[in-house]
Short mmCIF file of C-alpha atoms and ligand atoms in Angstrom, two decimals:
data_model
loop_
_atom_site.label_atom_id
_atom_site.label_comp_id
_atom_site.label_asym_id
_atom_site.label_seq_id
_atom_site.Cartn_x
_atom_site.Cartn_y
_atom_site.Cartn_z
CA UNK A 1 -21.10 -14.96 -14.27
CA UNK A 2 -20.43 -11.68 -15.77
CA UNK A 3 -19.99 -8.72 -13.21
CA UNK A 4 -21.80 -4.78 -13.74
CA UNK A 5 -19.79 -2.71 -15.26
CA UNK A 6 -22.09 0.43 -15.76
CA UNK A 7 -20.31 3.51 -13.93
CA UNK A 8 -23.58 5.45 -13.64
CA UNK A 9 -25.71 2.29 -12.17
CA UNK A 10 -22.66 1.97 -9.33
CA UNK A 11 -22.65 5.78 -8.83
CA UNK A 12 -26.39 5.04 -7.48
CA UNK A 13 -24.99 2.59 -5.37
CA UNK A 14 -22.23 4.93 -4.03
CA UNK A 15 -24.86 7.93 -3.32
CA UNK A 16 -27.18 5.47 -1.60
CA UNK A 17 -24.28 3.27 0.58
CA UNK A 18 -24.05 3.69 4.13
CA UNK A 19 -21.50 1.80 5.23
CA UNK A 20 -18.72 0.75 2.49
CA UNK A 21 -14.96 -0.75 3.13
CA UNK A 22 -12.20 -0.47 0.73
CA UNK A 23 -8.66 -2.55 0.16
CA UNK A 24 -6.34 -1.22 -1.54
CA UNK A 25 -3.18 -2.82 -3.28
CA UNK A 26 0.17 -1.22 -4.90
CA UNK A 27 -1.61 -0.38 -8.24
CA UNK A 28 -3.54 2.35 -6.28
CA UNK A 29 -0.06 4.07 -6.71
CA UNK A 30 1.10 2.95 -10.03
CA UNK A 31 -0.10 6.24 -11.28
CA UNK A 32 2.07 8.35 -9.06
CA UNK A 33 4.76 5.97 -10.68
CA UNK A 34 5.61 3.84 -8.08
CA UNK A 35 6.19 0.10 -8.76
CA UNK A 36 3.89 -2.71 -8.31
CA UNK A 37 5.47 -5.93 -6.44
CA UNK A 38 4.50 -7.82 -9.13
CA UNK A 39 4.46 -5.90 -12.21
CA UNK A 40 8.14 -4.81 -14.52
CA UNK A 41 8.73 -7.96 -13.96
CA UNK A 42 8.70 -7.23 -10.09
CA UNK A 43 12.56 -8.04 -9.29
CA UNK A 44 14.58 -5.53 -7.59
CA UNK A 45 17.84 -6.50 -9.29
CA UNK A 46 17.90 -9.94 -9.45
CA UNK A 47 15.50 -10.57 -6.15
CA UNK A 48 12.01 -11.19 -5.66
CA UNK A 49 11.28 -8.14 -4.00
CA UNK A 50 9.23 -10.99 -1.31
CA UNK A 51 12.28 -12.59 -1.24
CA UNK A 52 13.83 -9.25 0.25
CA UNK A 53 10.62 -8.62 2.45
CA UNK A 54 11.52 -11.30 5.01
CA UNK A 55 13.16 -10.67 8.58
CA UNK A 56 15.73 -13.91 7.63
CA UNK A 57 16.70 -11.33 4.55
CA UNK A 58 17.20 -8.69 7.13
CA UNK A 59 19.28 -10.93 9.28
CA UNK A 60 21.22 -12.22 6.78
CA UNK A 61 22.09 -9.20 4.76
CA UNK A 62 20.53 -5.91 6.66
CA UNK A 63 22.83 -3.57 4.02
CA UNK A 64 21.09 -4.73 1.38
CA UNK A 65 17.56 -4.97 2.80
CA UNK A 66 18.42 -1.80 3.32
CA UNK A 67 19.82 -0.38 0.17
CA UNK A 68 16.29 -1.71 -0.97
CA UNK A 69 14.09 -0.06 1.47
CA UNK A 70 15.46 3.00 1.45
CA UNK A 71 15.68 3.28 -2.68
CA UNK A 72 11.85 2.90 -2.00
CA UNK A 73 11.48 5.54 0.88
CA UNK A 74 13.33 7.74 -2.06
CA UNK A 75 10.82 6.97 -4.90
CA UNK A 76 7.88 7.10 -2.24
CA UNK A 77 9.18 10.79 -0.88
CA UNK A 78 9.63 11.87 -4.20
CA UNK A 79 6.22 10.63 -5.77
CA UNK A 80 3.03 12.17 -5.25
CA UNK A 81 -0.28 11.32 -4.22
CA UNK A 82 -2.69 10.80 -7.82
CA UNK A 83 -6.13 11.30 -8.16
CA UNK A 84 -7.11 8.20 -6.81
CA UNK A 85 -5.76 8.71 -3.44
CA UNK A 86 -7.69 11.91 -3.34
CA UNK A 87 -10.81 10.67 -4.31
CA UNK A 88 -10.44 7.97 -1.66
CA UNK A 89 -9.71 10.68 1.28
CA UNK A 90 -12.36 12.98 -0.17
CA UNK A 91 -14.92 10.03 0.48
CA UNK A 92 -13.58 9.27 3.53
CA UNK A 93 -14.61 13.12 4.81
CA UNK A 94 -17.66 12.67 3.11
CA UNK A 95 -18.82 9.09 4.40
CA UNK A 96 -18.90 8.64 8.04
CA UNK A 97 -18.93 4.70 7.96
CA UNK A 98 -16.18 4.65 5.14
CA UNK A 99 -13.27 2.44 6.13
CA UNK A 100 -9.93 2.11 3.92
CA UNK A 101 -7.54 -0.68 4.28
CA UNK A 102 -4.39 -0.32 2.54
CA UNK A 103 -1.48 -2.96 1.84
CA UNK A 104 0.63 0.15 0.76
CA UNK A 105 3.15 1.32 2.70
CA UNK A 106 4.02 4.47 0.68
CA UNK A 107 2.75 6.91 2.52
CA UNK A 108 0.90 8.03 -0.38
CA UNK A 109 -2.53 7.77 1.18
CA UNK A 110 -2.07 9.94 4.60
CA UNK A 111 -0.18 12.19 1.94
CA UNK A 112 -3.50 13.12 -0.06
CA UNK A 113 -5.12 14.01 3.32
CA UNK A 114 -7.05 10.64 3.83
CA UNK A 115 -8.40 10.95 7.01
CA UNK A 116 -6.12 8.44 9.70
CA UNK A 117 -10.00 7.66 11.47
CA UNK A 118 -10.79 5.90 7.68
CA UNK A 119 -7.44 4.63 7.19
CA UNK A 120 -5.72 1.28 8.02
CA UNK A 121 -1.52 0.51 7.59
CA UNK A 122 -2.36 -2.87 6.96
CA UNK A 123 1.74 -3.78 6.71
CA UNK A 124 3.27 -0.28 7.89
CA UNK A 125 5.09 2.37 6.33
CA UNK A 126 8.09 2.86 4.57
CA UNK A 127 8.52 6.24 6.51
CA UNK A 128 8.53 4.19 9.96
CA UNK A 129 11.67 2.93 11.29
CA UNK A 130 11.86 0.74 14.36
CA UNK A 131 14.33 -1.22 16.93
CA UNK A 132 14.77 -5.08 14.92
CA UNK A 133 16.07 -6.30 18.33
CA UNK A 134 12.17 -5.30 19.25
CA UNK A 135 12.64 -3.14 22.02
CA UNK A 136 10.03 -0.85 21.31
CA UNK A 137 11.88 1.98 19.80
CA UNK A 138 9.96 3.22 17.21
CA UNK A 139 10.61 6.51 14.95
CA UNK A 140 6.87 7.56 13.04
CA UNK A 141 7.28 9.27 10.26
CA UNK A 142 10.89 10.02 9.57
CA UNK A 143 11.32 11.96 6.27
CA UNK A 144 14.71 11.98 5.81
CA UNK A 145 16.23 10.62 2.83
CA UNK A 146 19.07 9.01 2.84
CA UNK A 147 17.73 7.59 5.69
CA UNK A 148 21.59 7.63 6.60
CA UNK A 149 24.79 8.86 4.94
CA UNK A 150 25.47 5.26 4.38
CA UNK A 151 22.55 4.78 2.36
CA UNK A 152 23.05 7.97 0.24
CA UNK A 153 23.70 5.18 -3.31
CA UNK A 154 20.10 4.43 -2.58
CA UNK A 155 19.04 8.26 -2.93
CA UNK A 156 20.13 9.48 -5.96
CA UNK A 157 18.69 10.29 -8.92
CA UNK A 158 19.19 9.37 -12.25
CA UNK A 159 17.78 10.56 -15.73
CA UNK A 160 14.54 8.04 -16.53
CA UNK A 161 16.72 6.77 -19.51
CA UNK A 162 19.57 5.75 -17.34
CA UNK A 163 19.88 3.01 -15.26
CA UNK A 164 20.45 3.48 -11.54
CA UNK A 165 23.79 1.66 -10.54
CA UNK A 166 21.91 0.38 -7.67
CA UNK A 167 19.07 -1.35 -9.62
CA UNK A 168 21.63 -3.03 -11.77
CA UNK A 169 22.25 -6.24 -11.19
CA UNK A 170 25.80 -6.39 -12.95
CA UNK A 171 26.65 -3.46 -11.08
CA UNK A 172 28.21 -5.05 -7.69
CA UNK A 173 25.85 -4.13 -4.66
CA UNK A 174 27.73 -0.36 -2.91
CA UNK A 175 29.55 -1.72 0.48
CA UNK A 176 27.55 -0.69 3.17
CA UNK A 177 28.91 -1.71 6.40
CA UNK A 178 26.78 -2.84 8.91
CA UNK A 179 27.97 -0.57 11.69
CA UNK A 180 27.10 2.41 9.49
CA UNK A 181 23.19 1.41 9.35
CA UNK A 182 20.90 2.70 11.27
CA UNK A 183 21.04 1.93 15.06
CA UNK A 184 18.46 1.99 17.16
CA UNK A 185 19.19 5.47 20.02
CA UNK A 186 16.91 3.17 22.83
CA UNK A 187 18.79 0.21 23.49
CA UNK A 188 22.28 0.98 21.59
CA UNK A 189 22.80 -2.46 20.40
CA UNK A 190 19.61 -3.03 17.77
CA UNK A 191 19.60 -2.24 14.38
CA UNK A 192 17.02 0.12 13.37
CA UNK A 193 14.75 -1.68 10.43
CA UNK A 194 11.88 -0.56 8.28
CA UNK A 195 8.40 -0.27 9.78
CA UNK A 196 6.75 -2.58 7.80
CA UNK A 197 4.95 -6.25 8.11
CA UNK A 198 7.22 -8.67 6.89
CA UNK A 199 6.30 -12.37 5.21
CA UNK A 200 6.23 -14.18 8.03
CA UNK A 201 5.30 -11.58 10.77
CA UNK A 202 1.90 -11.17 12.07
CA UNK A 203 -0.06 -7.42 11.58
CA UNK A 204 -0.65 -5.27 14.01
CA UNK A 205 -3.06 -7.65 16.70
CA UNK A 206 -5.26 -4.32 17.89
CA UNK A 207 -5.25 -3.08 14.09
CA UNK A 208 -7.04 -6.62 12.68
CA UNK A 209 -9.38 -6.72 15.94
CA UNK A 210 -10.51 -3.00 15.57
CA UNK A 211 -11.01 -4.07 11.51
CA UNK A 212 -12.93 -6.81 12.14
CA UNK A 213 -15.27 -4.98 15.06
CA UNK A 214 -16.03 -2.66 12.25
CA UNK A 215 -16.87 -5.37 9.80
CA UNK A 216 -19.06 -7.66 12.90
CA UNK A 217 -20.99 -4.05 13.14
CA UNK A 218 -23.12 -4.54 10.82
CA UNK A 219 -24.17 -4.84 7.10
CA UNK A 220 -21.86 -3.77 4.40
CA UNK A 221 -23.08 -2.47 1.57
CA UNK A 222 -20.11 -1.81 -0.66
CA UNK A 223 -16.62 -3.61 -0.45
CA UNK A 224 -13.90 -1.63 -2.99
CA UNK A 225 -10.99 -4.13 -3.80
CA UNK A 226 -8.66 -1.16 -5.94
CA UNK A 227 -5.28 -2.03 -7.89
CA UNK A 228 -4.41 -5.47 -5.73
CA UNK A 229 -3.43 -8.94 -6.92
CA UNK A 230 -4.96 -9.74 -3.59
CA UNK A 231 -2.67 -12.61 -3.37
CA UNK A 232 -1.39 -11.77 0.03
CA UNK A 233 -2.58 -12.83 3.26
CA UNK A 234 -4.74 -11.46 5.98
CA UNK A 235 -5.22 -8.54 3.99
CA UNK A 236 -7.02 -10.48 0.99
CA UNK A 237 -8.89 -12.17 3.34
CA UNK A 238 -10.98 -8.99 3.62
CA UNK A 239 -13.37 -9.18 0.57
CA UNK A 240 -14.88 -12.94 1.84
CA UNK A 241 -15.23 -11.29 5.63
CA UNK A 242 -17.33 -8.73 3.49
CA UNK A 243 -19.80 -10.49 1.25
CA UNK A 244 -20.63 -12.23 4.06
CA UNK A 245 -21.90 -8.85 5.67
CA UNK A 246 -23.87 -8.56 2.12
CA UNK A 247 -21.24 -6.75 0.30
CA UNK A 248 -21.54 -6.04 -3.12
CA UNK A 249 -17.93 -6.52 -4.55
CA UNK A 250 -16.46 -3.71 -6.59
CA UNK A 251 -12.51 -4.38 -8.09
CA UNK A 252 -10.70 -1.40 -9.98
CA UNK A 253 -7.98 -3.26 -11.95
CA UNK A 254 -6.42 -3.16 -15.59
CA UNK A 255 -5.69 -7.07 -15.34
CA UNK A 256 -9.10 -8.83 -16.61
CA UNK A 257 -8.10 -11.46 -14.23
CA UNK A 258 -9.01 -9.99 -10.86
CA UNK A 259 -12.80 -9.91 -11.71
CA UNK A 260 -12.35 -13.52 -11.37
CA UNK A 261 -14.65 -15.24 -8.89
CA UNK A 262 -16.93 -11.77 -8.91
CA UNK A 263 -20.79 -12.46 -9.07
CA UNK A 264 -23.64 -10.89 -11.44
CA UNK A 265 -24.33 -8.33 -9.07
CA UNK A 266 -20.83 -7.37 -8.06
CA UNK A 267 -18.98 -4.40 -10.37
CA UNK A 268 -15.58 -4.63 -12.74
CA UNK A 269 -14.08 -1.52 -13.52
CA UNK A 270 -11.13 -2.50 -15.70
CA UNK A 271 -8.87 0.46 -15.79
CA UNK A 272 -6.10 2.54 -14.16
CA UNK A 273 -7.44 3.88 -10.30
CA UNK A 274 -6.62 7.16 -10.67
CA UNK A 275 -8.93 7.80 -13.99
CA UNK A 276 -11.98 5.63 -12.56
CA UNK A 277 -12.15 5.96 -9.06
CA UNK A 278 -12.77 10.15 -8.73
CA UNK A 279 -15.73 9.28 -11.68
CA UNK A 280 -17.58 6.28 -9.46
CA UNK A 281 -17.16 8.70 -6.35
CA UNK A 282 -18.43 11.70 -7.96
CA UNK A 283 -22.11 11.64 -6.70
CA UNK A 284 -20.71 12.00 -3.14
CA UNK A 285 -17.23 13.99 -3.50
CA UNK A 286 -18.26 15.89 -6.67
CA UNK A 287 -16.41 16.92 -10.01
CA UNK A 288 -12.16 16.20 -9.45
CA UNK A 289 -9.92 18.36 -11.55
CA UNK A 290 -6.50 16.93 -13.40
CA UNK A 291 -4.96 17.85 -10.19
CA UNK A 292 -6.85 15.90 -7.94
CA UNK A 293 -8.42 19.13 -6.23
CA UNK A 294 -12.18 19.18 -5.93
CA UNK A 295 -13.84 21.90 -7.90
C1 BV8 B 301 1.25 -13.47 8.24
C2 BV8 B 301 5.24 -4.76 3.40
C3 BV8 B 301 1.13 -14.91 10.09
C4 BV8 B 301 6.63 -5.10 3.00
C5 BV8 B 301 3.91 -6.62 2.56
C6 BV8 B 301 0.14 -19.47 1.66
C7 BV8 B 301 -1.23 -19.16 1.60
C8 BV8 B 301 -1.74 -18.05 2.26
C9 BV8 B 301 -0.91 -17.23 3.01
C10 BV8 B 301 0.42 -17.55 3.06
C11 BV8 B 301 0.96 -18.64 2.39
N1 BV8 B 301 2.28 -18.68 2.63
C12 BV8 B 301 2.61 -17.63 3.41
C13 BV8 B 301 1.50 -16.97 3.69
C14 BV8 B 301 1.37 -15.79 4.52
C15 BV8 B 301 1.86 -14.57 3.76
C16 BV8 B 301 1.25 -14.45 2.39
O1 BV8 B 301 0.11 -14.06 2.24
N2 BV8 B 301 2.04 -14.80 1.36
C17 BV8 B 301 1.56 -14.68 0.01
C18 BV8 B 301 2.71 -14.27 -0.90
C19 BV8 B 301 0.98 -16.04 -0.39
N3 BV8 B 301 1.41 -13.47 4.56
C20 BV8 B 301 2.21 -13.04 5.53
O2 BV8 B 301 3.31 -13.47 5.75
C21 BV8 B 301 1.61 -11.98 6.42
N4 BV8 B 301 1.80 -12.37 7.78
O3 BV8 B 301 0.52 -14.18 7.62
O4 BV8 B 301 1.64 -13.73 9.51
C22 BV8 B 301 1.62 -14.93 11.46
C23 BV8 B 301 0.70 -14.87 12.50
C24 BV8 B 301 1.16 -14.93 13.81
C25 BV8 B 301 2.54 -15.03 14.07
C26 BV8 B 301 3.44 -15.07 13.01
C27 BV8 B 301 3.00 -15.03 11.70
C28 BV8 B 301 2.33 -10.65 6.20
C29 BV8 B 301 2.01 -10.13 4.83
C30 BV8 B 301 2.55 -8.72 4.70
C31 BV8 B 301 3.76 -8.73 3.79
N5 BV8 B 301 4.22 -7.36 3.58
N6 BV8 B 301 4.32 -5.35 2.44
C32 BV8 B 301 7.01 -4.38 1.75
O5 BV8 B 301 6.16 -3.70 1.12
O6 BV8 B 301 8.18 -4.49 1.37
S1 BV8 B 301 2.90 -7.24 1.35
C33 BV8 B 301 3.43 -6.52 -0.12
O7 BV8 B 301 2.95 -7.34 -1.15
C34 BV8 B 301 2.83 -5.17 -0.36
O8 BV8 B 301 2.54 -4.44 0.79
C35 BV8 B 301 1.55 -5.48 -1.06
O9 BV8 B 301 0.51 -5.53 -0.17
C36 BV8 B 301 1.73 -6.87 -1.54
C37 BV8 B 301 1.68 -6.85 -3.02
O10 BV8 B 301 0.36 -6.99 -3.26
P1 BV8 B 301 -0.43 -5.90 -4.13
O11 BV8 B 301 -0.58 -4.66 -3.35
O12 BV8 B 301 -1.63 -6.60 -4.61
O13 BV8 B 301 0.53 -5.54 -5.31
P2 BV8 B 301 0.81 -6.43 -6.58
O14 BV8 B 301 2.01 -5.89 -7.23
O15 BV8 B 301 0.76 -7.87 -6.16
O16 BV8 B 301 -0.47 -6.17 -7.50
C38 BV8 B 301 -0.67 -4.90 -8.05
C39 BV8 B 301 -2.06 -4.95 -8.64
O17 BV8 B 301 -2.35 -3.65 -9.14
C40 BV8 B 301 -2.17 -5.90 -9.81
O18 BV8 B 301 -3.37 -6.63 -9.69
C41 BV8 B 301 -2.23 -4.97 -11.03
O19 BV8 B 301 -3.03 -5.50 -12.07
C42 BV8 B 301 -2.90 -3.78 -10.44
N7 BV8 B 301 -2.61 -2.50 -11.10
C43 BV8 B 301 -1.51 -2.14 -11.82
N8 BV8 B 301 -1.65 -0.86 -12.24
C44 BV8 B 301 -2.84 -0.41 -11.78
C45 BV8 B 301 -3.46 -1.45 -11.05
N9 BV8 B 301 -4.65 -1.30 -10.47
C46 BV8 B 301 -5.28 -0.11 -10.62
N10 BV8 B 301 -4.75 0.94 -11.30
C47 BV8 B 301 -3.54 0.82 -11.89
N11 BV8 B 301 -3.02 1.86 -12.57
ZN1 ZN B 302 16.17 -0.96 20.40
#
C-alpha cells in the first residue's frame, strides 16, 4: 500500500485543511545539529541515553544525570532554530485550528517564534528545572549555562574534530559532588532536576486532556508525524487518535521505514524536515528564504 508522495497534490491539501495536528520527534532538530536519541549510534558515552532518562538514574547517580542534561542544555542554547521550526510556527500564525505536539525538549520550537497557543511540551524542556523531592518549585526557562559552576565540564566547547572529555567514555566521568548540584531555593533539602518527562513518569494530566479535547472536537483533516521514530509512548499514540478523526497521515522522515503501516491516501515525504517542510507549507506561509525568514 504505497503512500502519495506528490508535494504539489499535498500542498492542495494544506491550502484547503482546516483543522490539522502535527507530532514532532528529535529529527525535527537534526538540522540545527542536535542529536537524535537514536541515531550516532544514540549512546551518550557508553549509556543508552533512555537508560539515563529515568528518575532511578537520577537517584542513583544525579552528577551524572546531570553532567548529561546539562551537556544538552549547552548544545540546545547554542543551536538554532532551522527552517523547519519556522515553517511550523509560521503555520501555526497562519492556521487557527493548527495544533503542534512536540516530544522535543530543546527549546528549539518556542525559539523560532511558534506560537505557545499551537504548541504542546509533550515531555518538558531542557531549559526547565524543578524541585526532584516534588515540592512544586519550579524554575521556567532558566538560560544559564553551566547550569551551575559544578557543571561547567559539561559547558565547554571543543573544536568539531576533537572529542569532548566528557563524551568520552575512557575519559573517567569529572567528580561532581552531589552537594554542589543544583538545590532546590523552596524547600532547601531537594535537589533541583531537569524539567522533563522521564520513562516511567506520567505527562502533564491537564496537557493530554486539553490534547485530546482538541482531537474529540471534531474532524481532522491532516495529521503531520515529522522526524520521529514514534516509538515512544503516549506521544506516538497520537497518529491512531487521529485517523480515527479522518486524518490523512503525512510522515517527514529520511528512514524509508517510518512510512510503514501508512495507507494509499496518506503522504511520505522521505527527506530532511528542514528542506521539505517550508515547500509543503508554502501555499499557506509563502516562499522561506535559506534563513528561515519569510520573503
Ligand atoms: C509513561 C524527555 C506512564 C527526556 C522523553 C512498552 C510499550 C509501550 C510503552 C512503554 C513500554 N514500556 C515502557 C513504556 C512507556 C514509555 C515508552 O514509551 N517507552 C518506549 C521506549 C517503548 N513511555 C513512558 O515512560 C512515558 N510515560 O508512559 O508514563 C505512567 C502513567 C501514570 C503514572 C506513571 C507512569 C514517558 C515518555 C517520555 C520520555 N521522555 N524525553 C529526555 O529527552 O531526556 S522521550 C525521548 O525519546 C525524546 O523526548 C523523544 O521524544 C524520544 C525519542 O524519540 P524521537 O523524538 O522519535 O527521536 P528518535 O531519535 O527516536 O528518532 C528520530 C527520528 O528522526 C528518526 O525516525 C529519524 O529517522 C528521524 N530523522 C533523523 N534526521 C531527520 C529525521 N527526520 C526528519 N528530518 C531529519 N533531518
Ligand atoms: Zn523543593
Amino acid at each position: 500500500m504505497a503512500p502519495r508522495t506528490s508535494i504539489d497534490e499535498f500542498k492542495e491539501l494544506v491550502n484547503s485543511s482546516n483543522r490539522v495536528l502535527a507530532l514532532c520527534g528529535a529529527g525535527l532538530s537534526a538540522a540545527s545539529g542536535l542529536p537524535t536519541f537514536r541515531g550516532a549510534g544514540g549512546l551518550w558515552r557508553n549509556h543508552e541515553p533512555t537508560a539515563l532518562a529515568t528518575p532511578d538514574a537520577f537517584e542513583e547517580d544525579p552528577s551524572l544525570v546531570w553532567l548529561f542534561y546539562a551537556w544538552r542544555r549547552h548544545m540546545a542554547l547554542k543551536a538554532k532554530p532551522n527552517r523547519g521550526h519556522y515553517a511550523l510556527a509560521e503555520l501555526a500564525k497562519k492556521k487557527d485550528n493548527f495544533m503542534c505536539l512536540t516530544q522535543n525538549v530543546d527549546g528549539l520550537s518556542p525559539r523560532a517564534g511558534h506560537p505557545d497557543t499551537k504548541l504542546r511540551l509533550l515531555h518538558g524542556s531542557l531549559l526547565d528545572n524543578k524541585c526532584f523531592d516534588e515540592c512544586g518549585f519550579i524554575d521556567r526557562n532558566n538560560l544559564s549555562d553551566p547550569v551551575c559552576p559544578a557543571l561547567a565540564p559539561a559547558a565547554e566547547d571543543y573544536p568539531p574534530d576533537k572529542t569532548l572529555p566528557l563524551l568520552d567514555p575512557n575519559v573517567p566521568v569529572p567528580p561532581v559532588k552531589v552537594e554542589d548540584l543544583p538545590h532546590c531555593p523552596n524547600c532547601k533539602t531537594g535537589l533541583l532536576r531537569p524539567g522533563v518527562v522521564w520513562f516511567g513518569e506520567p505527562l502533564d494530566e491537564a496537557m493530554l486532556e486539553e490534547v485530546d479535547q482538541w482531537i474529540q472536537e471534531g474532524h481532522i483533516d491532516i495529521m503531520l508525524v515529522i522526524g520521529t521514530a514514534a516509538a515512544v509512548y503516549p506521544a506516538a499514540g497520537y497518529t491512531l487518535k487521529a485517523r480515527k478523526k479522518g486524518a490523512v497521515v503525512a510522515v517527514v522522515n529520511p528512514d524509508p521505514n517510518s512510512a510503514a503501516g501508512l495507507l494509499k491516501k496518506d503522504f511520505f515525504f522521505q527527506g530532511d524536515a528542514s528542506e521539505i517542510l517550508p515547500q509543503l507549507f508554502e501555499g499557506v506561509i509563502g516562499k522561506m528564504d535559506d534563513q528561515g525568514k519569510i520573503q
